[in-house]
Amino acid sequence: MSVTLAQPLPSSLSIHSHACFSPPLPSMSILRRLNLPRHLTLRNNRRRRFATVAAVRQDTTVWTQAPLSAVEPAAESLFHVTVDLSDSTDLAASHTRPGQYLQLRVPDVEKPSFLAIASPPKLASASGVFEFLVKSVAGSTAELLCGLKKGDVVELSQVMGNGFDISRIDPPEKFSTVLIFATGSGISPIRSLIESGFGAGKRSDVRLFYGARNLQRMAYQDRFKDWESSGVKIVPVLSQPDESWTGESGYVQAAFSRAKQISNALSTGAVLCGQKQMTEEVTSILVADGVSSDKILKNF
């Protein structure tokens, strides 16, 4: 009797035996032996392959360590943060278009912050640095970042996003009007755009509507003179100004609606970055006035 049990079972009995003792979801090897229809076998193969690929994709971020070269106040609750990329030339060279962004994380903190690169791409290639405008929010990674000092090491992801595709509103002679809108730290990628040069001086009407709560919260005021000399007219808009303020007040979208002055919608482009309600309402105003949605640029 023992000899009989040691002998292999006939193939037909072997299949039946596995069917009796197999778990409710049989393995792929058993399914193949059961001669399932080809489309079912392929479907299961695809599921297993896709599950493997998905698992790999979950951890594809490449992190580069780099030291901080400066952390300085930029305005109330805002900080200039500069990262030294002199030992990470490939990462520096990957910033090719204004409006791109990356992830940044600090030591011993898993959750990263998404930050738009404030400096123009040419600065990374010439000086080997990325500059950021960071809003310090209580309890966030950004707050920890703003509390670091020169020499502290952070980790950067690859540069992400397509940035502002200025080719959609070129050449300057054809798109003579470019309207730019920013609120709060949303001015960060707008700075990159302006300082990269997009033919502002060759266009007849380039206006930047820049919203903040008050002048104390408005970053880059020291750059306004240079921006205007490049051909950008700056329209500061304060939502909670003090009594001495004589400029535009309220929200950016309301200030723009009061002073649209769009001479030709077909030759008008726009660039937006900032608070969601602002971008949505400004987009609606522009489209209603005949500006093509394809000419309204955003970096996300």
C-alpha positions as protocol buffer text, in pm:
chain_id: "A"
residue {
  index: 1
  type: MET
  ca { x: 0 y: 0 z: 0 }
}
residue {
  index: 2
  type: SER
  ca { x: 283 y: 234 z: 79 }
}
residue {
  index: 3
  type: VAL
  ca { x: 435 y: 165 z: -267 }
}
residue {
  index: 4
  type: THR
  ca { x: 111 y: 259 z: -437 }
}
residue {
  index: 5
  type: LEU
  ca { x: 91 y: 591 z: -257 }
}
residue {
  index: 6
  type: ALA
  ca { x: 449 y: 674 z: -349 }
}
residue {
  index: 7
  type: GLN
  ca { x: 376 y: 639 z: -720 }
}
residue {
  index: 8
  type: PRO
  ca { x: 268 y: 953 z: -912 }
}
residue {
  index: 9
  type: LEU
  ca { x: -102 y: 980 z: -981 }
}
residue {
  index: 10
  type: PRO
  ca { x: -228 y: 978 z: -1337 }
}
residue {
  index: 11
  type: SER
  ca { x: -248 y: 1329 z: -1484 }
}
residue {
  index: 12
  type: SER
  ca { x: -629 y: 1332 z: -1479 }
}
residue {
  index: 13
  type: LEU
  ca { x: -637 y: 1241 z: -1109 }
}
residue {
  index: 14
  type: SER
  ca { x: -356 y: 1486 z: -1037 }
}
residue {
  index: 15
  type: ILE
  ca { x: -564 y: 1775 z: -1171 }
}
residue {
  index: 16
  type: HIS
  ca { x: -868 y: 1666 z: -973 }
}
residue {
  index: 17
  type: SER
  ca { x: -655 y: 1629 z: -659 }
}
residue {
  index: 18
  type: HIS
  ca { x: -521 y: 1983 z: -689 }
}
residue {
  index: 19
  type: ALA
  ca { x: -872 y: 2109 z: -746 }
}
residue {
  index: 20
  type: CYS
  ca { x: -984 y: 1946 z: -420 }
}
residue {
  index: 21
  type: PHE
  ca { x: -703 y: 2079 z: -205 }
}
residue {
  index: 22
  type: SER
  ca { x: -622 y: 2408 z: -370 }
}
residue {
  index: 23
  type: PRO
  ca { x: -723 y: 2742 z: -208 }
}
residue {
  index: 24
  type: PRO
  ca { x: -1033 y: 2925 z: -336 }
}
residue {
  index: 25
  type: LEU
  ca { x: -818 y: 3133 z: -580 }
}
residue {
  index: 26
  type: PRO
  ca { x: -584 y: 2886 z: -761 }
}
residue {
  index: 27
  type: SER
  ca { x: -232 y: 2989 z: -859 }
}
residue {
  index: 28
  type: MET
  ca { x: -148 y: 3084 z: -1221 }
}
residue {
  index: 29
  type: SER
  ca { x: 43 y: 2758 z: -1277 }
}
residue {
  index: 30
  type: ILE
  ca { x: -270 y: 2558 z: -1192 }
}
residue {
  index: 31
  type: LEU
  ca { x: -488 y: 2782 z: -1410 }
}
residue {
  index: 32
  type: ARG
  ca { x: -262 y: 2713 z: -1704 }
}
residue {
  index: 33
  type: ARG
  ca { x: -284 y: 2337 z: -1645 }
}
residue {
  index: 34
  type: LEU
  ca { x: -661 y: 2366 z: -1635 }
}
residue {
  index: 35
  type: ASN
  ca { x: -645 y: 2497 z: -1993 }
}
residue {
  index: 36
  type: LEU
  ca { x: -846 y: 2812 z: -1922 }
}
residue {
  index: 37
  type: PRO
  ca { x: -945 y: 3020 z: -2224 }
}
residue {
  index: 38
  type: ARG
  ca { x: -653 y: 3228 z: -2350 }
}
residue {
  index: 39
  type: HIS
  ca { x: -822 y: 3565 z: -2280 }
}
residue {
  index: 40
  type: LEU
  ca { x: -867 y: 3477 z: -1911 }
}
residue {
  index: 41
  type: THR
  ca { x: -505 y: 3370 z: -1876 }
}
residue {
  index: 42
  type: LEU
  ca { x: -382 y: 3689 z: -2044 }
}
residue {
  index: 43
  type: ARG
  ca { x: -608 y: 3900 z: -1826 }
}
residue {
  index: 44
  type: ASN
  ca { x: -461 y: 3749 z: -1510 }
}
residue {
  index: 45
  type: ASN
  ca { x: -108 y: 3792 z: -1646 }
}
residue {
  index: 46
  type: ARG
  ca { x: -178 y: 4159 z: -1714 }
}
residue {
  index: 47
  type: ARG
  ca { x: -318 y: 4211 z: -1364 }
}
residue {
  index: 48
  type: ARG
  ca { x: -9 y: 4064 z: -1205 }
}
residue {
  index: 49
  type: ARG
  ca { x: 223 y: 4263 z: -1431 }
}
residue {
  index: 50
  type: PHE
  ca { x: 38 y: 4591 z: -1374 }
}
residue {
  index: 51
  type: ALA
  ca { x: 35 y: 4533 z: -997 }
}
residue {
  index: 52
  type: THR
  ca { x: 413 y: 4488 z: -1008 }
}
residue {
  index: 53
  type: VAL
  ca { x: 463 y: 4803 z: -1216 }
}
residue {
  index: 54
  type: ALA
  ca { x: 237 y: 5002 z: -983 }
}
residue {
  index: 55
  type: ALA
  ca { x: 436 y: 4889 z: -682 }
}
residue {
  index: 56
  type: VAL
  ca { x: 758 y: 5003 z: -850 }
}
residue {
  index: 57
  type: ARG
  ca { x: 609 y: 5338 z: -949 }
}
residue {
  index: 58
  type: GLN
  ca { x: 513 y: 5415 z: -591 }
}
residue {
  index: 59
  type: ASP
  ca { x: 878 y: 5478 z: -507 }
}
residue {
  index: 60
  type: THR
  ca { x: 1035 y: 5636 z: -815 }
}
residue {
  index: 61
  type: THR
  ca { x: 1134 y: 5972 z: -664 }
}
residue {
  index: 62
  type: VAL
  ca { x: 1509 y: 6033 z: -679 }
}
residue {
  index: 63
  type: TRP
  ca { x: 1624 y: 6253 z: -390 }
}
residue {
  index: 64
  type: THR
  ca { x: 1932 y: 6473 z: -409 }
}
residue {
  index: 65
  type: GLN
  ca { x: 2092 y: 6609 z: -93 }
}
residue {
  index: 66
  type: ALA
  ca { x: 2208 y: 6972 z: -104 }
}
residue {
  index: 67
  type: PRO
  ca { x: 2300 y: 7236 z: 155 }
}
residue {
  index: 68
  type: LEU
  ca { x: 2119 y: 7563 z: 211 }
}
residue {
  index: 69
  type: SER
  ca { x: 2318 y: 7873 z: 126 }
}
residue {
  index: 70
  type: ALA
  ca { x: 2064 y: 8122 z: 265 }
}
residue {
  index: 71
  type: VAL
  ca { x: 1739 y: 8145 z: 461 }
}
residue {
  index: 72
  type: GLU
  ca { x: 1624 y: 8507 z: 489 }
}
residue {
  index: 73
  type: PRO
  ca { x: 1299 y: 8693 z: 558 }
}
residue {
  index: 74
  type: ALA
  ca { x: 1123 y: 8804 z: 239 }
}
residue {
  index: 75
  type: ALA
  ca { x: 806 y: 8952 z: 390 }
}
residue {
  index: 76
  type: GLU
  ca { x: 574 y: 8874 z: 679 }
}
residue {
  index: 77
  type: SER
  ca { x: 547 y: 8490 z: 696 }
}
residue {
  index: 78
  type: LEU
  ca { x: 755 y: 8456 z: 376 }
}
residue {
  index: 79
  type: PHE
  ca { x: 1119 y: 8353 z: 342 }
}
residue {
  index: 80
  type: HIS
  ca { x: 1383 y: 8352 z: 70 }
}
residue {
  index: 81
  type: VAL
  ca { x: 1540 y: 8005 z: 66 }
}
residue {
  index: 82
  type: THR
  ca { x: 1846 y: 7937 z: -150 }
}
residue {
  index: 83
  type: VAL
  ca { x: 1981 y: 7586 z: -211 }
}
residue {
  index: 84
  type: ASP
  ca { x: 2339 y: 7529 z: -324 }
}
residue {
  index: 85
  type: LEU
  ca { x: 2349 y: 7292 z: -625 }
}
residue {
  index: 86
  type: SER
  ca { x: 2719 y: 7330 z: -707 }
}
residue {
  index: 87
  type: ASP
  ca { x: 2762 y: 6955 z: -648 }
}
residue {
  index: 88
  type: SER
  ca { x: 2439 y: 6866 z: -829 }
}
residue {
  index: 89
  type: THR
  ca { x: 2487 y: 7008 z: -1177 }
}
residue {
  index: 90
  type: ASP
  ca { x: 2246 y: 6764 z: -1343 }
}
residue {
  index: 91
  type: LEU
  ca { x: 1963 y: 6874 z: -1115 }
}
residue {
  index: 92
  type: ALA
  ca { x: 2044 y: 7241 z: -1175 }
}
residue {
  index: 93
  type: ALA
  ca { x: 2047 y: 7188 z: -1553 }
}
residue {
  index: 94
  type: SER
  ca { x: 1706 y: 7017 z: -1544 }
}
residue {
  index: 95
  type: HIS
  ca { x: 1533 y: 7350 z: -1468 }
}
residue {
  index: 96
  type: THR
  ca { x: 1456 y: 7464 z: -1819 }
}
residue {
  index: 97
  type: ARG
  ca { x: 1133 y: 7665 z: -1803 }
}
residue {
  index: 98
  type: PRO
  ca { x: 980 y: 7921 z: -1563 }
}
residue {
  index: 99
  type: GLY
  ca { x: 693 y: 7776 z: -1361 }
}
residue {
  index: 100
  type: GLN
  ca { x: 852 y: 7437 z: -1295 }
}
residue {
  index: 101
  type: TYR
  ca { x: 855 y: 7304 z: -940 }
}
residue {
  index: 102
  type: LEU
  ca { x: 990 y: 7022 z: -725 }
}
residue {
  index: 103
  type: GLN
  ca { x: 949 y: 6849 z: -391 }
}
residue {
  index: 104
  type: LEU
  ca { x: 1170 y: 6947 z: -99 }
}
residue {
  index: 105
  type: ARG
  ca { x: 1196 y: 6768 z: 232 }
}
residue {
  index: 106
  type: VAL
  ca { x: 1393 y: 6827 z: 550 }
}
residue {
  index: 107
  type: PRO
  ca { x: 1582 y: 6563 z: 752 }
}
residue {
  index: 108
  type: ASP
  ca { x: 1373 y: 6319 z: 958 }
}
residue {
  index: 109
  type: VAL
  ca { x: 1046 y: 6443 z: 804 }
}
residue {
  index: 110
  type: GLU
  ca { x: 875 y: 6212 z: 556 }
}
residue {
  index: 111
  type: LYS
  ca { x: 625 y: 6457 z: 408 }
}
residue {
  index: 112
  type: PRO
  ca { x: 777 y: 6691 z: 147 }
}
residue {
  index: 113
  type: SER
  ca { x: 664 y: 7035 z: 35 }
}
residue {
  index: 114
  type: PHE
  ca { x: 591 y: 7117 z: -328 }
}
residue {
  index: 115
  type: LEU
  ca { x: 771 y: 7441 z: -415 }
}
residue {
  index: 116
  type: ALA
  ca { x: 781 y: 7643 z: -736 }
}
residue {
  index: 117
  type: ILE
  ca { x: 1131 y: 7750 z: -833 }
}
residue {
  index: 118
  type: ALA
  ca { x: 1147 y: 8129 z: -799 }
}
residue {
  index: 119
  type: SER
  ca { x: 1479 y: 8185 z: -971 }
}
residue {
  index: 120
  type: PRO
  ca { x: 1506 y: 8189 z: -1352 }
}
residue {
  index: 121
  type: PRO
  ca { x: 1660 y: 7881 z: -1518 }
}
residue {
  index: 122
  type: LYS
  ca { x: 1967 y: 8080 z: -1624 }
}
residue {
  index: 123
  type: LEU
  ca { x: 2057 y: 8140 z: -1257 }
}
residue {
  index: 124
  type: ALA
  ca { x: 2079 y: 7765 z: -1191 }
}
residue {
  index: 125
  type: SER
  ca { x: 2316 y: 7715 z: -1483 }
}
residue {
  index: 126
  type: ALA
  ca { x: 2526 y: 8024 z: -1407 }
}
residue {
  index: 127
  type: SER
  ca { x: 2542 y: 8018 z: -1027 }
}
residue {
  index: 128
  type: GLY
  ca { x: 2441 y: 7663 z: -934 }
}
residue {
  index: 129
  type: VAL
  ca { x: 2150 y: 7757 z: -706 }
}
residue {
  index: 130
  type: PHE
  ca { x: 1774 y: 7723 z: -684 }
}
residue {
  index: 131
  type: GLU
  ca { x: 1586 y: 8002 z: -507 }
}
residue {
  index: 132
  type: PHE
  ca { x: 1243 y: 7962 z: -349 }
}
residue {
  index: 133
  type: LEU
  ca { x: 986 y: 8187 z: -187 }
}
residue {
  index: 134
  type: VAL
  ca { x: 845 y: 7982 z: 101 }
}
residue {
  index: 135
  type: LYS
  ca { x: 539 y: 8061 z: 308 }
}
residue {
  index: 136
  type: SER
  ca { x: 581 y: 7947 z: 667 }
}
residue {
  index: 137
  type: VAL
  ca { x: 262 y: 7766 z: 769 }
}
residue {
  index: 138
  type: ALA
  ca { x: 236 y: 7643 z: 1129 }
}
residue {
  index: 139
  type: GLY
  ca { x: 286 y: 7269 z: 1161 }
}
residue {
  index: 140
  type: SER
  ca { x: 403 y: 7220 z: 802 }
}
residue {
  index: 141
  type: THR
  ca { x: 727 y: 7105 z: 642 }
}
residue {
  index: 142
  type: ALA
  ca { x: 757 y: 7460 z: 505 }
}
residue {
  index: 143
  type: GLU
  ca { x: 769 y: 7595 z: 861 }
}
residue {
  index: 144
  type: LEU
  ca { x: 1054 y: 7357 z: 946 }
}
residue {
  index: 145
  type: LEU
  ca { x: 1237 y: 7459 z: 630 }
}
residue {
  index: 146
  type: CYS
  ca { x: 1209 y: 7829 z: 716 }
}
residue {
  index: 147
  type: GLY
  ca { x: 1359 y: 7753 z: 1057 }
}
residue {
  index: 148
  type: LEU
  ca { x: 1678 y: 7601 z: 913 }
}
residue {
  index: 149
  type: LYS
  ca { x: 2003 y: 7790 z: 862 }
}
residue {
  index: 150
  type: LYS
  ca { x: 2287 y: 7816 z: 615 }
}
residue {
  index: 151
  type: GLY
  ca { x: 2471 y: 7484 z: 580 }
}
residue {
  index: 152
  type: ASP
  ca { x: 2178 y: 7265 z: 680 }
}
residue {
  index: 153
  type: VAL
  ca { x: 2110 y: 6987 z: 431 }
}
residue {
  index: 154
  type: VAL
  ca { x: 1777 y: 6931 z: 258 }
}
residue {
  index: 155
  type: GLU
  ca { x: 1664 y: 6683 z: -7 }
}
residue {
  index: 156
  type: LEU
  ca { x: 1526 y: 6779 z: -348 }
}
residue {
  index: 157
  type: SER
  ca { x: 1331 y: 6570 z: -595 }
}
residue {
  index: 158
  type: GLN
  ca { x: 1367 y: 6593 z: -970 }
}
residue {
  index: 159
  type: VAL
  ca { x: 1235 y: 6911 z: -1133 }
}
residue {
  index: 160
  type: MET
  ca { x: 870 y: 6857 z: -1224 }
}
residue {
  index: 161
  type: GLY
  ca { x: 603 y: 7007 z: -1448 }
}
residue {
  index: 162
  type: ASN
  ca { x: 601 y: 7173 z: -1788 }
}
residue {
  index: 163
  type: GLY
  ca { x: 608 y: 7526 z: -1652 }
}
residue {
  index: 164
  type: PHE
  ca { x: 470 y: 7822 z: -1847 }
}
residue {
  index: 165
  type: ASP
  ca { x: 462 y: 7744 z: -2217 }
}
residue {
  index: 166
  type: ILE
  ca { x: 538 y: 8094 z: -2345 }
}
residue {
  index: 167
  type: SER
  ca { x: 550 y: 7968 z: -2705 }
}
residue {
  index: 168
  type: ARG
  ca { x: 168 y: 7975 z: -2694 }
}
residue {
  index: 169
  type: ILE
  ca { x: 172 y: 8355 z: -2663 }
}
residue {
  index: 170
  type: ASP
  ca { x: 462 y: 8425 z: -2900 }
}
residue {
  index: 171
  type: PRO
  ca { x: 578 y: 8608 z: -3101 }
}
residue {
  index: 172
  type: PRO
  ca { x: 549 y: 8934 z: -2903 }
}
residue {
  index: 173
  type: GLU
  ca { x: 439 y: 9123 z: -3214 }
}
residue {
  index: 174
  type: LYS
  ca { x: 132 y: 8900 z: -3247 }
}
residue {
  index: 175
  type: PHE
  ca { x: 45 y: 8888 z: -2874 }
}
residue {
  index: 176
  type: SER
  ca { x: 104 y: 9245 z: -2773 }
}
residue {
  index: 177
  type: THR
  ca { x: -97 y: 9220 z: -2448 }
}
residue {
  index: 178
  type: VAL
  ca { x: 4 y: 8984 z: -2167 }
}
residue {
  index: 179
  type: LEU
  ca { x: -185 y: 9001 z: -1838 }
}
residue {
  index: 180
  type: ILE
  ca { x: -17 y: 8839 z: -1539 }
}
residue {
  index: 181
  type: PHE
  ca { x: -191 y: 8752 z: -1211 }
}
residue {
  index: 182
  type: ALA
  ca { x: -43 y: 8638 z: -882 }
}
residue {
  index: 183
  type: THR
  ca { x: -147 y: 8620 z: -518 }
}
residue {
  index: 184
  type: GLY
  ca { x: 67 y: 8561 z: -210 }
}
residue {
  index: 185
  type: SER
  ca { x: 355 y: 8318 z: -264 }
}
residue {
  index: 186
  type: GLY
  ca { x: 216 y: 8256 z: -612 }
}
residue {
  index: 187
  type: ILE
  ca { x: 445 y: 8540 z: -719 }
}
residue {
  index: 188
  type: SER
  ca { x: 733 y: 8291 z: -693 }
}
residue {
  index: 189
  type: PRO
  ca { x: 712 y: 8133 z: -1043 }
}
residue {
  index: 190
  type: ILE
  ca { x: 604 y: 8471 z: -1184 }
}
residue {
  index: 191
  type: ARG
  ca { x: 938 y: 8611 z: -1073 }
}
residue {
  index: 192
  type: SER
  ca { x: 1107 y: 8328 z: -1262 }
}
residue {
  index: 193
  type: LEU
  ca { x: 905 y: 8417 z: -1571 }
}
residue {
  index: 194
  type: ILE
  ca { x: 976 y: 8791 z: -1561 }
}
residue {
  index: 195
  type: GLU
  ca { x: 1346 y: 8749 z: -1493 }
}
residue {
  index: 196
  type: SER
  ca { x: 1379 y: 8484 z: -1765 }
}
residue {
  index: 197
  type: GLY
  ca { x: 1262 y: 8737 z: -2021 }
}
residue {
  index: 198
  type: PHE
  ca { x: 960 y: 8674 z: -2244 }
}
residue {
  index: 199
  type: GLY
  ca { x: 978 y: 8978 z: -2467 }
}
residue {
  index: 200
  type: ALA
  ca { x: 792 y: 9209 z: -2229 }
}
residue {
  index: 201
  type: GLY
  ca { x: 974 y: 9510 z: -2370 }
}
residue {
  index: 202
  type: LYS
  ca { x: 854 y: 9419 z: -2721 }
}
residue {
  index: 203
  type: ARG
  ca { x: 487 y: 9408 z: -2617 }
}
residue {
  index: 204
  type: SER
  ca { x: 273 y: 9718 z: -2585 }
}
residue {
  index: 205
  type: ASP
  ca { x: 80 y: 9610 z: -2273 }
}
residue {
  index: 206
  type: VAL
  ca { x: 221 y: 9381 z: -2003 }
}
residue {
  index: 207
  type: ARG
  ca { x: 56 y: 9417 z: -1662 }
}
residue {
  index: 208
  type: LEU
  ca { x: 111 y: 9225 z: -1339 }
}
residue {
  index: 209
  type: PHE
  ca { x: -181 y: 9225 z: -1094 }
}
residue {
  index: 210
  type: TYR
  ca { x: -18 y: 9116 z: -769 }
}
residue {
  index: 211
  type: GLY
  ca { x: -239 y: 9059 z: -466 }
}
residue {
  index: 212
  type: ALA
  ca { x: -142 y: 9042 z: -98 }
}
residue {
  index: 213
  type: ARG
  ca { x: -310 y: 9119 z: 233 }
}
residue {
  index: 214
  type: ASN
  ca { x: -96 y: 9429 z: 289 }
}
residue {
  index: 215
  type: LEU
  ca { x: 244 y: 9570 z: 191 }
}
residue {
  index: 216
  type: GLN
  ca { x: 410 y: 9384 z: 479 }
}
residue {
  index: 217
  type: ARG
  ca { x: 308 y: 9055 z: 312 }
}
residue {
  index: 218
  type: MET
  ca { x: 414 y: 9154 z: -41 }
}
residue {
  index: 219
  type: ALA
  ca { x: 745 y: 8992 z: -140 }
}
residue {
  index: 220
  type: TYR
  ca { x: 992 y: 9112 z: -404 }
}
residue {
  index: 221
  type: GLN
  ca { x: 913 y: 9483 z: -369 }
}
residue {
  index: 222
  type: ASP
  ca { x: 1287 y: 9545 z: -406 }
}
residue {
  index: 223
  type: ARG
  ca { x: 1264 y: 9394 z: -756 }
}
residue {
  index: 224
  type: PHE
  ca { x: 970 y: 9601 z: -881 }
}
residue {
  index: 225
  type: LYS
  ca { x: 1188 y: 9872 z: -1034 }
}
residue {
  index: 226
  type: ASP
  ca { x: 1385 y: 9618 z: -1239 }
}
residue {
  index: 227
  type: TRP
  ca { x: 1068 y: 9440 z: -1346 }
}
residue {
  index: 228
  type: GLU
  ca { x: 913 y: 9764 z: -1465 }
}
residue {
  index: 229
  type: SER
  ca { x: 1229 y: 9857 z: -1655 }
}
residue {
  index: 230
  type: SER
  ca { x: 1195 y: 9527 z: -1842 }
}
residue {
  index: 231
  type: GLY
  ca { x: 848 y: 9629 z: -1961 }
}
residue {
  index: 232
  type: VAL
  ca { x: 614 y: 9497 z: -1690 }
}
residue {
  index: 233
  type: LYS
  ca { x: 370 y: 9743 z: -1533 }
}
residue {
  index: 234
  type: ILE
  ca { x: 300 y: 9636 z: -1174 }
}
residue {
  index: 235
  type: VAL
  ca { x: -45 y: 9681 z: -1020 }
}
residue {
  index: 236
  type: PRO
  ca { x: -29 y: 9596 z: -646 }
}
residue {
  index: 237
  type: VAL
  ca { x: -367 y: 9497 z: -501 }
}
residue {
  index: 238
  type: LEU
  ca { x: -412 y: 9489 z: -123 }
}
residue {
  index: 239
  type: SER
  ca { x: -708 y: 9310 z: 36 }
}
residue {
  index: 240
  type: GLN
  ca { x: -658 y: 9465 z: 383 }
}
residue {
  index: 241
  type: PRO
  ca { x: -458 y: 9787 z: 332 }
}
residue {
  index: 242
  type: ASP
  ca { x: -398 y: 10051 z: 595 }
}
residue {
  index: 243
  type: GLU
  ca { x: -551 y: 10397 z: 571 }
}
residue {
  index: 244
  type: SER
  ca { x: -255 y: 10544 z: 386 }
}
residue {
  index: 245
  type: TRP
  ca { x: -293 y: 10310 z: 87 }
}
residue {
  index: 246
  type: THR
  ca { x: -414 y: 10485 z: -231 }
}
residue {
  index: 247
  type: GLY
  ca { x: -370 y: 10203 z: -482 }
}
residue {
  index: 248
  type: GLU
  ca { x: -597 y: 9916 z: -582 }
}
residue {
  index: 249
  type: SER
  ca { x: -773 y: 9737 z: -296 }
}
residue {
  index: 250
  type: GLY
  ca { x: -986 y: 9425 z: -262 }
}
residue {
  index: 251
  type: TYR
  ca { x: -922 y: 9107 z: -455 }
}
residue {
  index: 252
  type: VAL
  ca { x: -713 y: 9075 z: -772 }
}
residue {
  index: 253
  type: GLN
  ca { x: -1005 y: 8956 z: -983 }
}
residue {
  index: 254
  type: ALA
  ca { x: -1217 y: 9256 z: -879 }
}
residue {
  index: 255
  type: ALA
  ca { x: -933 y: 9500 z: -947 }
}
residue {
  index: 256
  type: PHE
  ca { x: -882 y: 9350 z: -1291 }
}
residue {
  index: 257
  type: SER
  ca { x: -1253 y: 9360 z: -1367 }
}
residue {
  index: 258
  type: ARG
  ca { x: -1256 y: 9734 z: -1290 }
}
residue {
  index: 259
  type: ALA
  ca { x: -964 y: 9810 z: -1518 }
}
residue {
  index: 260
  type: LYS
  ca { x: -965 y: 9543 z: -1790 }
}
residue {
  index: 261
  type: GLN
  ca { x: -880 y: 9763 z: -2087 }
}
residue {
  index: 262
  type: ILE
  ca { x: -833 y: 9476 z: -2331 }
}
residue {
  index: 263
  type: SER
  ca { x: -800 y: 9635 z: -2674 }
}
residue {
  index: 264
  type: ASN
  ca { x: -791 y: 9311 z: -2876 }
}
residue {
  index: 265
  type: ALA
  ca { x: -879 y: 8974 z: -2721 }
}
residue {
  index: 266
  type: LEU
  ca { x: -722 y: 8785 z: -3012 }
}
residue {
  index: 267
  type: SER
  ca { x: -381 y: 8936 z: -2939 }
}
residue {
  index: 268
  type: THR
  ca { x: -407 y: 8885 z: -2561 }
}
residue {
  index: 269
  type: GLY
  ca { x: -239 y: 8618 z: -2348 }
}
residue {
  index: 270
  type: ALA
  ca { x: -242 y: 8565 z: -1974 }
}
residue {
  index: 271
  type: VAL
  ca { x: -35 y: 8397 z: -1703 }
}
residue {
  index: 272
  type: LEU
  ca { x: -191 y: 8298 z: -1368 }
}
residue {
  index: 273
  type: CYS
  ca { x: -55 y: 8162 z: -1041 }
}
residue {
  index: 274
  type: GLY
  ca { x: -200 y: 8176 z: -693 }
}
residue {
  index: 275
  type: GLN
  ca { x: -519 y: 8128 z: -497 }
}
residue {
  index: 276
  type: LYS
  ca { x: -765 y: 7894 z: -670 }
}
residue {
  index: 277
  type: GLN
  ca { x: -1067 y: 8124 z: -658 }
}
residue {
  index: 278
  type: MET
  ca { x: -863 y: 8403 z: -815 }
}
residue {
  index: 279
  type: THR
  ca { x: -739 y: 8189 z: -1103 }
}
residue {
  index: 280
  type: GLU
  ca { x: -1086 y: 8051 z: -1172 }
}
residue {
  index: 281
  type: GLU
  ca { x: -1260 y: 8390 z: -1167 }
}
residue {
  index: 282
  type: VAL
  ca { x: -993 y: 8566 z: -1374 }
}
residue {
  index: 283
  type: THR
  ca { x: -1007 y: 8283 z: -1628 }
}
residue {
  index: 284
  type: SER
  ca { x: -1385 y: 8322 z: -1653 }
}
residue {
  index: 285
  type: ILE
  ca { x: -1353 y: 8699 z: -1706 }
}
residue {
  index: 286
  type: LEU
  ca { x: -1087 y: 8657 z: -1976 }
}
residue {
  index: 287
  type: VAL
  ca { x: -1278 y: 8387 z: -2166 }
}
residue {
  index: 288
  type: ALA
  ca { x: -1599 y: 8589 z: -2148 }
}
residue {
  index: 289
  type: ASP
  ca { x: -1412 y: 8879 z: -2307 }
}
residue {
  index: 290
  type: GLY
  ca { x: -1296 y: 8660 z: -2594 }
}
residue {
  index: 291
  type: VAL
  ca { x: -947 y: 8555 z: -2482 }
}
residue {
  index: 292
  type: SER
  ca { x: -871 y: 8201 z: -2598 }
}
residue {
  index: 293
  type: SER
  ca { x: -838 y: 7952 z: -2311 }
}
residue {
  index: 294
  type: ASP
  ca { x: -531 y: 7814 z: -2491 }
}
residue {
  index: 295
  type: LYS
  ca { x: -360 y: 8149 z: -2433 }
}
residue {
  index: 296
  type: ILE
  ca { x: -418 y: 8144 z: -2057 }
}
residue {
  index: 297
  type: LEU
  ca { x: -110 y: 7983 z: -1904 }
}
residue {
  index: 298
  type: LYS
  ca { x: -79 y: 7810 z: -1567 }
}
residue {
  index: 299
  type: ASN
  ca { x: 209 y: 7611 z: -1423 }
}
residue {
  index: 300
  type: PHE
  ca { x: -3 y: 7324 z: -1279 }
}
